Short mmCIF file of C-alpha atoms and ligand atoms in Angstrom, two decimals:
data_model
loop_
_atom_site.label_atom_id
_atom_site.label_comp_id
_atom_site.label_asym_id
_atom_site.label_seq_id
_atom_site.Cartn_x
_atom_site.Cartn_y
_atom_site.Cartn_z
CA UNK P 1 -108.13 133.85 -17.56
CA UNK P 2 -106.79 133.84 -14.15
CA UNK P 3 -103.38 133.71 -12.51
CA UNK P 4 -102.55 132.63 -9.60
CA UNK P 5 -100.55 131.57 -7.16
CA UNK P 6 -102.24 128.74 -6.13
CA UNK P 7 -104.12 126.42 -8.48
CA UNK P 8 -107.71 125.91 -6.24
CA UNK P 9 -107.82 130.01 -6.03
CA UNK P 10 -106.92 129.85 -10.29
CA UNK P 11 -110.53 127.61 -10.04
CA UNK P 12 -112.27 129.71 -7.74
CA UNK P 13 -111.81 132.48 -10.69
CA UNK P 14 -112.67 130.78 -13.17
CA UNK P 15 -116.24 129.27 -11.10
CA UNK P 16 -117.46 132.58 -10.61
CA UNK P 17 -116.60 133.65 -14.81
CA UNK P 18 -118.11 131.02 -16.08
CA UNK P 19 -121.40 131.83 -13.43
CA UNK P 20 -121.63 135.05 -15.50
CA UNK P 21 -119.38 137.24 -13.11
CA UNK P 22 -117.10 139.91 -14.19
CA UNK P 23 -113.59 140.35 -13.89
CA UNK P 24 -113.78 141.84 -10.50
CA UNK P 25 -115.66 139.80 -9.53
CA UNK P 26 -113.75 137.09 -9.62
CA UNK P 27 -111.07 139.21 -8.32
CA UNK P 28 -112.77 139.20 -5.01
CA UNK P 29 -113.76 135.24 -5.58
CA UNK P 30 -109.72 134.35 -6.46
CA UNK P 31 -109.04 137.14 -2.84
CA UNK P 32 -110.83 134.72 -0.16
CA UNK P 33 -110.14 131.98 -1.54
CA UNK P 34 -106.79 132.70 -1.46
CA UNK P 35 -107.21 133.74 2.59
CA UNK P 36 -108.02 130.04 2.48
CA UNK P 37 -106.01 128.28 0.26
CA UNK P 38 -102.71 129.72 0.63
CA UNK P 39 -102.03 130.81 4.35
CA UNK P 40 -98.20 132.16 3.54
CA UNK P 41 -100.05 135.43 1.35
CA UNK P 42 -103.20 135.04 1.01
CA UNK P 43 -105.12 136.85 3.20
CA UNK P 44 -107.45 138.36 5.66
CA UNK P 45 -105.50 140.37 8.12
CA UNK P 46 -103.00 141.85 6.05
CA UNK P 47 -103.52 144.14 3.05
CA UNK P 48 -103.02 145.03 -0.66
CA UNK P 49 -103.80 147.07 -3.80
CA UNK P 50 -105.98 146.54 -6.95
CA UNK P 51 -106.31 147.65 -10.65
CA UNK P 52 -109.59 148.36 -12.25
CA UNK P 53 -109.82 148.41 -16.15
CA UNK P 54 -113.20 148.12 -17.46
CA UNK P 55 -113.86 147.17 -20.72
CA UNK P 56 -115.60 150.46 -21.64
CA UNK P 57 -112.87 152.89 -20.44
CA UNK P 58 -112.69 153.36 -17.12
CA UNK P 59 -110.16 152.22 -14.73
CA UNK P 60 -110.10 152.56 -11.10
CA UNK P 61 -107.71 151.73 -8.45
CA UNK P 62 -108.12 150.92 -4.65
CA UNK P 63 -105.28 151.19 -2.35
CA UNK P 64 -106.56 148.80 0.63
CA UNK P 65 -103.06 149.01 2.01
CA UNK P 66 -102.55 148.44 6.21
CA UNK P 67 -102.29 151.96 8.22
CA UNK P 68 -100.44 152.39 11.76
CA UNK P 69 -102.29 151.41 14.78
CA UNK P 70 -103.11 153.94 16.52
CA UNK P 71 -100.83 153.54 19.40
CA UNK P 72 -97.88 152.94 17.18
CA UNK P 73 -95.09 155.10 18.10
CA UNK P 74 -91.95 156.62 15.73
CA UNK P 75 -89.25 154.11 18.11
CA UNK P 76 -91.94 151.21 18.75
CA UNK P 77 -89.08 148.66 17.84
CA UNK P 78 -86.24 149.92 19.22
CA UNK P 79 -84.32 148.70 22.27
CA UNK P 80 -82.87 150.99 24.70
CA UNK P 81 -80.33 151.44 22.69
CA UNK P 82 -81.39 152.42 19.48
CA UNK P 83 -81.59 149.03 17.93
CA UNK P 84 -84.06 147.39 15.00
CA UNK P 85 -86.02 144.35 17.52
CA UNK P 86 -87.46 141.80 15.53
CA UNK P 87 -90.35 143.10 16.50
CA UNK P 88 -91.68 144.24 13.50
CA UNK P 89 -91.54 141.25 12.34
CA UNK P 90 -92.23 138.44 14.32
CA UNK P 91 -95.27 138.43 16.96
CA UNK P 92 -98.16 140.90 17.41
CA UNK P 93 -96.72 144.13 17.57
CA UNK P 94 -95.50 143.96 13.36
CA UNK P 95 -99.49 143.69 12.54
CA UNK P 96 -100.11 147.00 10.65
CA UNK P 97 -104.76 147.21 11.03
CA UNK P 98 -105.81 144.67 8.11
CA UNK P 99 -107.39 146.56 5.12
CA UNK P 100 -108.25 143.49 2.87
CA UNK P 101 -111.23 142.71 3.18
CA UNK P 102 -112.42 146.41 2.78
CA UNK P 103 -110.54 146.26 0.00
CA UNK P 104 -112.36 143.35 -1.43
CA UNK P 105 -116.12 143.91 -0.36
CA UNK P 106 -115.54 147.67 -1.51
CA UNK P 107 -114.61 146.76 -5.50
CA UNK P 108 -117.08 144.33 -5.65
CA UNK P 109 -119.17 147.02 -3.94
CA UNK P 110 -118.35 150.00 -6.84
CA UNK P 111 -117.55 146.99 -10.05
CA UNK P 112 -118.57 144.71 -9.50
CA UNK P 113 -121.95 142.62 -10.42
CA UNK P 114 -122.07 139.51 -7.85
CA UNK P 115 -123.47 139.40 -3.74
CA UNK P 116 -120.81 138.71 -1.52
CA UNK P 117 -122.11 135.59 -0.13
CA UNK P 118 -122.44 134.28 -5.01
CA UNK P 119 -118.58 135.22 -4.53
CA UNK P 120 -117.30 134.07 -0.67
CA UNK P 121 -118.82 130.82 -2.04
CA UNK P 122 -116.12 128.95 -3.38
CA UNK P 123 -113.68 130.18 0.10
CA UNK P 124 -116.18 128.74 1.90
CA UNK P 125 -116.32 125.60 0.32
CA UNK P 126 -112.72 125.63 0.64
CA UNK P 127 -112.62 126.63 4.52
CA UNK P 128 -115.58 124.38 5.70
CA UNK P 129 -115.48 121.10 3.01
CA UNK P 130 -111.63 121.23 3.19
CA UNK P 131 -108.97 120.80 0.25
CA UNK P 132 -106.08 118.34 0.11
CA UNK P 133 -102.84 119.70 0.56
CA UNK P 134 -99.76 119.68 -2.46
CA UNK P 135 -96.46 119.38 -2.32
CA UNK P 136 -95.80 123.37 -2.42
CA UNK P 137 -98.06 124.34 0.35
CA UNK P 138 -96.92 121.25 2.57
CA UNK P 139 -93.45 122.60 1.52
CA UNK P 140 -94.83 125.70 3.52
CA UNK P 141 -95.21 124.86 6.01
CA UNK P 142 -92.16 123.09 6.62
CA UNK P 143 -90.04 126.09 6.09
CA UNK P 144 -91.65 128.34 8.07
CA UNK P 145 -92.22 125.37 11.15
CA UNK P 146 -90.70 127.80 13.33
CA UNK P 147 -92.46 130.72 13.17
CA UNK P 148 -96.14 129.40 13.21
CA UNK P 149 -95.43 126.70 16.08
CA UNK P 150 -95.04 130.00 18.39
CA UNK P 151 -99.06 131.15 17.47
CA UNK P 152 -102.17 130.14 17.47
CA UNK P 153 -102.43 128.55 14.40
CA UNK P 154 -99.91 125.98 15.61
CA UNK P 155 -102.47 123.05 15.85
CA UNK P 156 -103.98 123.75 12.30
CA UNK P 157 -100.98 123.59 10.54
CA UNK P 158 -98.92 121.88 12.71
CA UNK P 159 -101.28 118.60 13.75
CA UNK P 160 -99.53 116.62 17.04
CA UNK P 161 -96.33 119.04 16.37
CA UNK P 162 -95.86 117.89 12.77
CA UNK P 163 -95.85 120.10 9.16
CA UNK P 164 -99.18 119.28 7.87
CA UNK P 165 -98.56 116.75 5.05
CA UNK P 166 -98.93 116.17 1.07
CA UNK P 167 -102.57 114.92 1.13
CA UNK P 168 -103.66 116.21 4.12
CA UNK P 169 -106.54 117.49 3.79
CA UNK P 170 -106.49 120.94 5.68
CA UNK P 171 -110.08 122.36 7.09
CA UNK P 172 -110.69 125.38 8.77
CA UNK P 173 -113.78 125.53 10.72
CA UNK P 174 -112.90 128.98 12.24
CA UNK P 175 -111.88 130.71 9.05
CA UNK P 176 -115.63 129.48 7.33
CA UNK P 177 -117.16 131.23 10.75
CA UNK P 178 -114.96 134.36 9.44
CA UNK P 179 -115.66 134.20 6.43
CA UNK P 180 -120.10 133.81 7.08
CA UNK P 181 -120.13 136.94 9.50
CA UNK P 182 -118.79 138.89 6.17
CA UNK P 183 -120.77 137.03 3.66
CA UNK P 184 -123.52 138.33 5.88
CA UNK P 185 -122.13 141.34 7.50
CA UNK P 186 -120.32 142.83 4.71
CA UNK P 187 -116.76 144.70 5.85
CA UNK P 188 -118.18 145.13 9.83
CA UNK P 189 -118.07 141.30 9.42
CA UNK P 190 -114.62 141.48 10.46
CA UNK P 191 -114.08 145.52 11.45
CA UNK P 192 -116.79 145.04 14.47
CA UNK P 193 -118.92 142.80 16.07
CA UNK P 194 -117.78 138.71 16.67
CA UNK P 195 -114.40 139.55 14.52
CA UNK P 196 -113.03 142.73 15.54
CA UNK P 197 -112.97 141.15 19.24
CA UNK P 198 -111.15 137.68 18.23
CA UNK P 199 -108.47 140.38 17.35
CA UNK P 200 -108.35 142.60 19.28
CA UNK P 201 -108.29 139.61 21.86
CA UNK P 202 -105.60 138.28 20.27
CA UNK P 203 -103.42 141.61 20.70
CA UNK P 204 -103.92 142.63 24.13
CA UNK P 205 -102.78 138.28 25.07
CA UNK P 206 -99.69 139.04 23.62
CA UNK P 207 -99.17 142.25 23.90
CA UNK P 208 -100.47 144.04 20.59
CA UNK P 209 -101.74 147.59 20.35
CA UNK P 210 -104.04 146.64 17.35
CA UNK P 211 -107.67 147.89 19.21
CA UNK P 212 -111.20 147.50 17.93
CA UNK P 213 -111.31 151.16 17.41
CA UNK P 214 -108.66 150.82 15.17
CA UNK P 215 -109.82 148.19 13.22
CA UNK P 216 -113.60 150.45 12.90
CA UNK P 217 -112.19 153.77 11.38
CA UNK P 218 -110.19 151.45 8.85
CA UNK P 219 -110.91 152.68 5.57
CA UNK P 220 -109.74 151.63 1.52
CA UNK P 221 -109.21 154.67 -0.79
CA UNK P 222 -109.84 154.66 -4.20
CA UNK P 223 -107.38 156.54 -5.97
CA UNK P 224 -106.12 157.84 -9.27
CA UNK P 225 -104.24 155.54 -11.56
CA UNK P 226 -100.60 156.30 -12.50
CA UNK P 227 -101.21 156.32 -15.89
CA UNK P 228 -98.26 156.94 -17.65
CA UNK P 229 -96.59 156.32 -21.70
CA UNK P 230 -93.62 154.27 -22.77
CA UNK P 231 -93.33 153.36 -26.37
CA UNK P 232 -96.72 154.02 -27.19
CA UNK P 233 -97.96 151.63 -24.32
CA UNK P 234 -100.02 152.94 -21.60
CA UNK P 235 -99.72 151.75 -18.14
CA UNK P 236 -101.81 151.85 -15.38
CA UNK P 237 -100.88 151.15 -11.92
CA UNK P 238 -100.42 151.97 -8.40
CA UNK P 239 -99.31 155.59 -7.06
CA UNK P 240 -98.42 155.66 -3.78
CA UNK P 241 -99.13 154.15 -0.97
CA UNK P 242 -97.52 152.38 -3.01
CA UNK P 243 -93.77 153.30 -4.69
CA UNK P 244 -94.75 150.42 -7.47
CA UNK P 245 -96.01 152.59 -10.02
CA UNK P 246 -93.60 155.17 -9.67
CA UNK P 247 -90.67 153.05 -9.62
CA UNK P 248 -91.85 150.94 -12.59
CA UNK P 249 -92.81 154.75 -14.73
CA UNK P 250 -89.09 156.43 -13.40
CA UNK P 251 -87.64 153.03 -14.81
CA UNK P 252 -89.15 153.38 -18.01
CA UNK P 253 -89.02 156.71 -18.65
CA UNK P 254 -85.46 156.38 -17.99
CA UNK P 255 -85.66 153.47 -20.90
CA UNK P 256 -87.97 155.01 -23.34
CA UNK P 257 -85.11 157.36 -24.32
CA UNK P 258 -82.83 154.66 -25.42
CA UNK P 259 -83.93 154.16 -29.16
CA UNK P 260 -81.72 150.63 -29.50
CA UNK P 261 -82.28 148.30 -26.15
CA UNK P 262 -78.80 146.24 -26.05
CA UNK P 263 -79.80 142.70 -26.53
CA UNK P 264 -81.76 140.39 -23.85
CA UNK P 265 -78.92 139.02 -21.16
CA UNK P 266 -75.92 141.27 -22.54
CA UNK P 267 -73.75 143.32 -20.29
CA UNK P 268 -75.10 146.59 -21.68
CA UNK P 269 -77.70 145.61 -21.12
CA UNK P 270 -78.00 144.55 -17.47
CA UNK P 271 -75.94 147.41 -17.16
CA UNK P 272 -78.87 150.11 -18.51
CA UNK P 273 -81.87 148.44 -16.36
CA UNK P 274 -79.36 148.09 -13.28
CA UNK P 275 -78.45 151.91 -13.60
CA UNK P 276 -82.30 152.80 -14.31
CA UNK P 277 -83.56 151.22 -11.37
CA UNK P 278 -80.78 151.93 -8.89
CA UNK P 279 -81.82 155.94 -10.13
CA UNK P 280 -85.92 154.84 -9.19
CA UNK P 281 -84.63 153.36 -5.74
CA UNK P 282 -82.84 156.53 -4.59
CA UNK P 283 -85.72 157.96 -5.88
CA UNK P 284 -88.42 155.86 -3.91
CA UNK P 285 -86.22 155.07 -0.46
CA UNK P 286 -86.30 159.02 0.38
CA UNK P 287 -89.28 160.33 -1.50
CA UNK P 288 -91.93 158.07 -1.55
CA UNK P 289 -94.77 157.00 1.54
CA UNK P 290 -98.40 157.65 1.75
CA UNK P 291 -99.64 160.96 0.58
CA UNK P 292 -101.68 161.90 3.45
CA UNK P 293 -98.55 162.45 5.84
CA UNK P 294 -95.93 163.21 3.06
CA UNK P 295 -95.67 165.76 0.29
CA UNK P 296 -94.66 163.09 -2.42
CA UNK P 297 -93.32 164.97 -5.78
CA UNK P 298 -95.15 162.70 -8.10
CA UNK P 299 -95.16 164.83 -10.90
CA UNK P 300 -91.62 165.30 -10.70
CA UNK P 301 -90.55 161.50 -10.21
CA UNK P 302 -93.13 160.83 -13.20
CA UNK P 303 -92.01 163.03 -15.81
CA UNK P 304 -90.21 162.62 -18.94
CA UNK P 305 -87.81 164.97 -18.74
CA UNK P 306 -86.63 164.54 -15.23
CA UNK P 307 -86.11 160.79 -16.91
CA UNK P 308 -83.95 162.08 -19.03
CA UNK P 309 -81.26 164.17 -16.29
CA UNK P 310 -81.77 160.93 -14.17
CA UNK P 311 -80.19 159.19 -17.34
CA UNK P 312 -77.83 161.56 -18.67
CA UNK P 313 -75.86 160.75 -15.78
CA UNK P 314 -75.27 156.74 -16.77
CA UNK P 315 -71.83 155.87 -17.36
CA UNK P 316 -71.07 154.36 -20.71
CA UNK P 317 -68.60 151.90 -19.32
CA UNK P 318 -68.86 152.65 -15.51
CA UNK P 319 -71.11 151.28 -12.20
CA UNK P 320 -72.21 155.05 -9.61
CA UNK P 321 -72.19 154.16 -6.35
CA UNK P 322 -75.38 154.96 -4.55
CA UNK P 323 -74.35 157.40 -1.79
CA UNK P 324 -73.74 155.19 0.97
CA UNK P 325 -75.29 155.27 3.71
CA UNK P 326 -75.85 151.28 5.20
CA UNK P 327 -75.57 148.30 3.38
CA UNK P 328 -76.18 145.23 5.47
CA UNK P 329 -79.34 143.16 4.12
CA UNK P 330 -81.60 140.82 5.48
CA UNK P 331 -82.76 138.53 3.37
CA UNK P 332 -86.44 137.61 3.47
CA UNK P 333 -89.24 138.09 0.60
CA UNK P 334 -93.82 136.91 1.17
CA UNK P 335 -97.11 137.94 -1.07
CA UNK P 336 -99.05 136.75 -3.70
CA UNK P 337 -100.72 138.29 -7.44
CA UNK P 338 -103.33 137.43 -9.30
CA UNK P 339 -103.99 138.85 -12.66
CA UNK P 340 -107.70 138.02 -13.94
CA UNK P 341 -109.53 138.96 -17.54
CA UNK P 342 -112.85 137.96 -19.14
CA UNK P 343 -114.50 137.83 -21.75
CA UNK P 344 -115.79 141.06 -22.07
CA UNK P 345 -112.57 142.58 -21.70
CA UNK P 346 -112.22 144.09 -18.19
CA UNK P 347 -109.36 143.29 -16.35
CA UNK P 348 -107.77 143.37 -12.69
CA UNK P 349 -104.41 143.31 -11.18
CA UNK P 350 -104.29 142.19 -7.84
CA UNK P 351 -101.55 142.69 -5.13
CA UNK P 352 -101.72 141.32 -1.86
CA UNK P 353 -100.05 140.02 1.42
CA UNK P 354 -99.59 139.76 5.08
CA UNK P 355 -95.55 140.94 4.48
CA UNK P 356 -93.15 137.91 4.69
CA UNK P 357 -94.74 134.23 4.84
CA UNK P 358 -97.10 133.85 7.15
CA UNK P 359 -97.25 137.30 8.08
CA UNK P 360 -96.38 138.17 11.76
CA UNK P 361 -96.62 134.66 12.05
CA UNK P 362 -99.78 135.37 14.95
CA UNK P 363 -103.02 133.71 14.14
CA UNK P 364 -106.15 135.23 15.67
CA UNK P 365 -107.62 132.06 17.77
CA UNK P 366 -111.58 131.42 17.17
CA UNK P 367 -111.47 134.10 13.86
CA UNK P 368 -109.01 131.10 12.22
CA UNK P 369 -106.76 133.76 10.45
CA UNK P 370 -103.40 135.52 10.18
CA UNK P 371 -102.13 138.93 10.64
CA UNK P 372 -99.76 140.72 8.67
CA UNK P 373 -96.04 142.00 9.09
CA UNK P 374 -96.16 145.06 7.97
CA UNK P 375 -95.27 147.51 10.43
CA UNK P 376 -91.82 146.22 8.75
CA UNK P 377 -92.16 148.31 6.10
CA UNK P 378 -91.70 151.29 7.91
CA UNK P 379 -88.88 152.44 8.25
CA UNK P 380 -88.44 151.35 11.79
CA UNK P 381 -85.32 153.09 11.96
CA UNK P 382 -85.08 155.66 9.36
CA UNK P 383 -81.15 155.44 7.47
CA UNK P 384 -81.23 152.00 8.46
CA UNK P 385 -82.51 149.18 6.25
CA UNK P 386 -85.79 146.24 6.86
CA UNK P 387 -85.87 142.63 6.17
CA UNK P 388 -85.47 143.79 2.38
CA UNK P 389 -82.57 145.26 3.41
CA UNK P 390 -84.20 148.57 2.06
CA UNK P 391 -82.93 151.43 3.25
CA UNK P 392 -85.53 154.52 3.64
CA UNK P 393 -86.08 157.99 4.89
CA UNK P 394 -88.25 160.16 7.30
CA UNK P 395 -91.17 160.42 5.15
CA UNK P 396 -91.72 156.55 5.70
CA UNK P 397 -91.55 156.98 9.70
CA UNK P 398 -93.82 155.20 11.56
CA UNK P 399 -97.11 157.35 11.90
CA UNK P 400 -100.38 156.22 14.05
CA UNK P 401 -103.00 156.32 11.08
CA UNK P 402 -100.68 155.67 8.40
CA UNK P 403 -99.81 153.64 5.62
CA UNK P 404 -96.14 151.80 5.42
CA UNK P 405 -95.27 152.23 1.97
CA UNK P 406 -95.31 149.70 -0.62
CA UNK P 407 -93.43 148.07 -3.48
CA UNK P 408 -96.35 146.12 -4.57
CA UNK P 409 -96.83 146.78 -8.85
CA UNK P 410 -100.12 145.86 -10.00
CA UNK P 411 -100.12 147.10 -13.81
CA UNK P 412 -102.48 146.62 -17.05
CA UNK P 413 -100.56 147.89 -20.05
CA UNK P 414 -102.61 148.62 -23.25
CA UNK P 415 -101.69 148.68 -26.85
CA UNK P 416 -101.41 151.67 -28.91
CA UNK P 417 -105.38 151.49 -29.95
CA UNK P 418 -105.52 151.02 -25.74
CA UNK P 419 -107.01 147.76 -25.85
CA UNK P 420 -105.99 145.06 -22.52
CA UNK P 421 -102.96 143.81 -23.56
CA UNK P 422 -100.95 142.79 -20.69
CA UNK P 423 -102.12 142.66 -16.35
CA UNK P 424 -99.29 141.75 -14.47
CA UNK P 425 -97.62 141.78 -10.95
CA UNK P 426 -95.85 139.62 -8.57
CA UNK P 427 -94.48 138.96 -5.37
CA UNK P 428 -91.06 139.88 -3.70
CA UNK P 429 -90.58 142.89 -1.07
CA UNK P 430 -88.41 145.48 -3.35
CA UNK P 431 -88.41 142.57 -6.13
CA UNK P 432 -92.02 143.46 -6.43
CA UNK P 433 -91.36 146.00 -9.14
CA UNK P 434 -87.68 145.14 -11.06
CA UNK P 435 -89.66 141.89 -11.82
CA UNK P 436 -92.68 143.35 -12.93
CA UNK P 437 -90.81 145.82 -14.49
CA UNK P 438 -88.80 143.43 -16.61
CA UNK P 439 -91.30 141.25 -17.92
CA UNK P 440 -93.10 144.57 -19.25
CA UNK P 441 -89.81 144.90 -21.13
CA UNK P 442 -89.74 141.62 -22.26
CA UNK P 443 -92.85 142.10 -24.19
CA UNK P 444 -92.82 145.30 -25.58
CA UNK P 445 -88.64 145.85 -25.75
CA UNK P 446 -87.67 141.93 -26.83
CA UNK P 447 -90.86 140.72 -28.35
CA UNK P 448 -91.36 137.79 -26.65
CA UNK P 449 -94.17 136.17 -25.90
CA UNK P 450 -95.98 136.01 -22.31
CA UNK P 451 -94.14 132.39 -21.05
CA UNK P 452 -90.64 133.38 -22.51
CA UNK P 453 -91.54 136.72 -20.77
CA UNK P 454 -91.64 135.67 -17.25
CA UNK P 455 -89.94 132.54 -17.62
CA UNK P 456 -86.27 134.70 -18.48
CA UNK P 457 -83.85 135.38 -16.01
CA UNK P 458 -84.02 138.41 -14.03
CA UNK P 459 -81.54 140.98 -12.31
CA UNK P 460 -82.16 143.26 -9.86
CA UNK P 461 -81.08 146.43 -8.50
CA UNK P 462 -82.31 148.82 -5.57
CA UNK P 463 -79.65 151.28 -4.84
CA UNK P 464 -78.94 149.96 -1.52
CA UNK P 465 -77.68 147.35 -0.75
CA UNK P 466 -75.37 148.65 -3.76
CA UNK P 467 -75.46 145.30 -5.65
CA UNK P 468 -76.11 144.66 -9.49
CA UNK P 469 -78.16 140.97 -8.34
CA UNK P 470 -79.61 138.18 -11.41
CA UNK P 471 -80.89 134.98 -10.81
CA UNK P 472 -77.95 132.40 -10.46
CA UNK P 473 -77.17 131.64 -13.76
CA UNK P 474 -79.32 134.28 -14.93
CA UNK P 475 -76.44 136.13 -16.83
CA UNK P 476 -73.44 134.20 -18.51
CA UNK P 477 -70.21 134.57 -16.67
CA UNK P 478 -68.87 136.84 -19.99
CA UNK P 479 -70.61 138.92 -18.60
CA UNK P 480 -70.90 139.23 -14.81
CA UNK P 481 -66.84 139.62 -15.65
CA UNK P 482 -67.63 142.62 -17.32
CA UNK P 483 -70.30 144.33 -14.79
CA UNK P 484 -67.49 143.27 -12.45
CA UNK P 485 -64.60 145.27 -14.56
CA UNK P 486 -67.75 148.08 -15.07
CA UNK P 487 -67.63 148.50 -10.81
CA UNK P 488 -70.45 146.61 -9.69
CA UNK P 489 -70.77 144.52 -7.10
CA UNK P 490 -72.25 141.95 -8.20
CA UNK P 491 -74.61 139.38 -6.35
CA UNK P 492 -76.15 135.66 -7.77
CA UNK P 493 -79.53 135.05 -5.28
CA UNK P 494 -83.00 133.37 -6.20
CA UNK P 495 -85.12 134.32 -7.66
CA UNK P 496 -86.61 137.56 -8.86
CA UNK P 497 -90.16 137.45 -7.84
CA UNK P 498 -92.86 135.56 -8.22
CA UNK P 499 -95.39 136.51 -12.01
CA UNK P 500 -98.97 135.66 -12.76
CA UNK P 501 -99.48 137.14 -15.92
CA UNK P 502 -102.03 137.47 -18.91
CA UNK P 503 -101.63 139.05 -21.64
CA UNK P 504 -103.60 139.13 -24.64
CA UNK P 505 -103.28 137.06 -27.89
CA UNK P 506 -105.01 137.02 -31.22
CA UNK P 507 -108.49 134.61 -30.26
CA UNK P 508 -108.42 135.60 -26.74
CA UNK P 509 -105.63 135.23 -23.54
CA UNK P 510 -102.50 133.75 -22.39
CA UNK P 511 -102.51 132.77 -19.04
CA UNK P 512 -99.10 132.35 -17.15
CA UNK P 513 -97.81 131.67 -13.55
CA UNK P 514 -94.30 132.02 -13.37
CA UNK P 515 -92.71 128.73 -13.04
CA UNK P 516 -90.26 129.77 -10.52
CA UNK P 517 -93.07 128.33 -7.96
CA UNK P 518 -96.83 126.37 -8.34
CA UNK P 519 -99.41 128.53 -9.12
CA UNK P 520 -101.45 127.72 -12.44
CA UNK P 521 -103.34 129.66 -15.04
CA UNK P 522 -107.00 128.64 -14.98
CA UNK P 523 -109.28 129.88 -18.23
CA UNK P 524 -111.56 128.12 -20.30
O1 DON Z 1 -95.61 145.98 0.14
C1 DON Z 1 -94.28 145.68 0.21
O2 DON Z 1 -94.08 146.24 -1.06
C2 DON Z 1 -94.15 144.57 0.88
N1 DON Z 1 -94.75 143.78 2.43
C3 DON Z 1 -94.16 143.08 0.27
C4 DON Z 1 -93.46 141.44 0.88
C5 DON Z 1 -93.23 140.67 -0.30
O3 DON Z 1 -93.67 140.86 -1.45
C6 DON Z 1 -92.70 139.32 0.32
N2 DON Z 1 -93.16 138.45 -0.85
N3 DON Z 1 -92.50 137.29 -1.29
#
């Protein structure tokens, strides 16, 4: 079973499974296919995280997050008056050194069974022969026309100045050639030689700072999975450089001490869950960062005794204000998560991103791919909000070679017997954490079936801005009024996250792509 945001990418994964590949082979196939058929977020010019759980009990997590280029400086996004510019979001300065190709090839080498040529075949086919633009993709091109139009991807995605329409065939010969170089040379096909030169040239042309040296020294990192428990279930998630696993763990630890979880959709549940998120995000925003550069108190934040203390600070009937530092919020969102489980019980949860839709907008001429704008995930000005309104501290300030803090939360849940139960993750910036954890809670605490758990309305709290957000119509008017009376700044927002999940059920797997968008699970 494969669940992803792009039906053709899910199909690519199943094609590999049917040929005898394992979940890692299929996940790598999906990753490369996404780079072709889902250019808004699927990528080779970005980075991500992968959580792997093999049927024999081995577990591993791979961090292939981007890093800051060597020439990056702490204040590179501030103007002469110390104000933030938009250069961390749009244009070549916004890009971190991509990790995707290093990550996917490394995962395949260590846990896969097939060759790069085999698993990349579907992606190369989609790039060479093209594929038909569906409604979701056409809307995505139209919605992002202004960004795309500024850079070298314009002739491909906006031929003759018009976004590709439904039914058009998108053929990407330059991307196909880049993928071929990766097949032949492995990761060096991206990080050195022709592709590296194309990236560095694109940078030089337009004021970017990623060099061939930056690319040559990029390395993904295998880390210890963050392992936690919730009411007897086991969670395997991402430790820093993502904040995802820590914040999910801290939130669930806060909830675990509550014996009678309030009913789904009730005021009490929104209060409890929102307050738990708020506390976990306060820690995230201050303390979490790349562990190679900052002292991260992982033990403390994931400790159940510490969670008990936090729980005690949640009042019965009052909101607690987040100590205010800065409250502005710039809205924005886009990433993609895919889940894979094979017949043997191996499972992979992967979240990967360019950050904003179409990343920095920069398209590598001759290379055929977009570059990320991940530098915005640093605290470009500690204490001031980034694109997601996250107000982060010194620990996550820009330093050369450092990984910017992420919220990506690919997670695998095991049942009380230690068998695979759930593979889950989301897109949505900080909402990745809240959406992923709510699907887990919907299943473990509210006993929903997977489709209900993924569809059910979600809430969000990220400490700053200090407001309890909920999906439009996701809470009843009476609950909203009660929350206001308790002192919450309550705000209705659009979708919280975009989930792709797989759950083990009697006799097999159930796959679910979020009805909030156009993904689709494929199984056989
Ligand atoms: O790593 C992160 O937390 C962000 N770059 C993720 C961005 C994202 O999910 C945007 N998508 N909706």
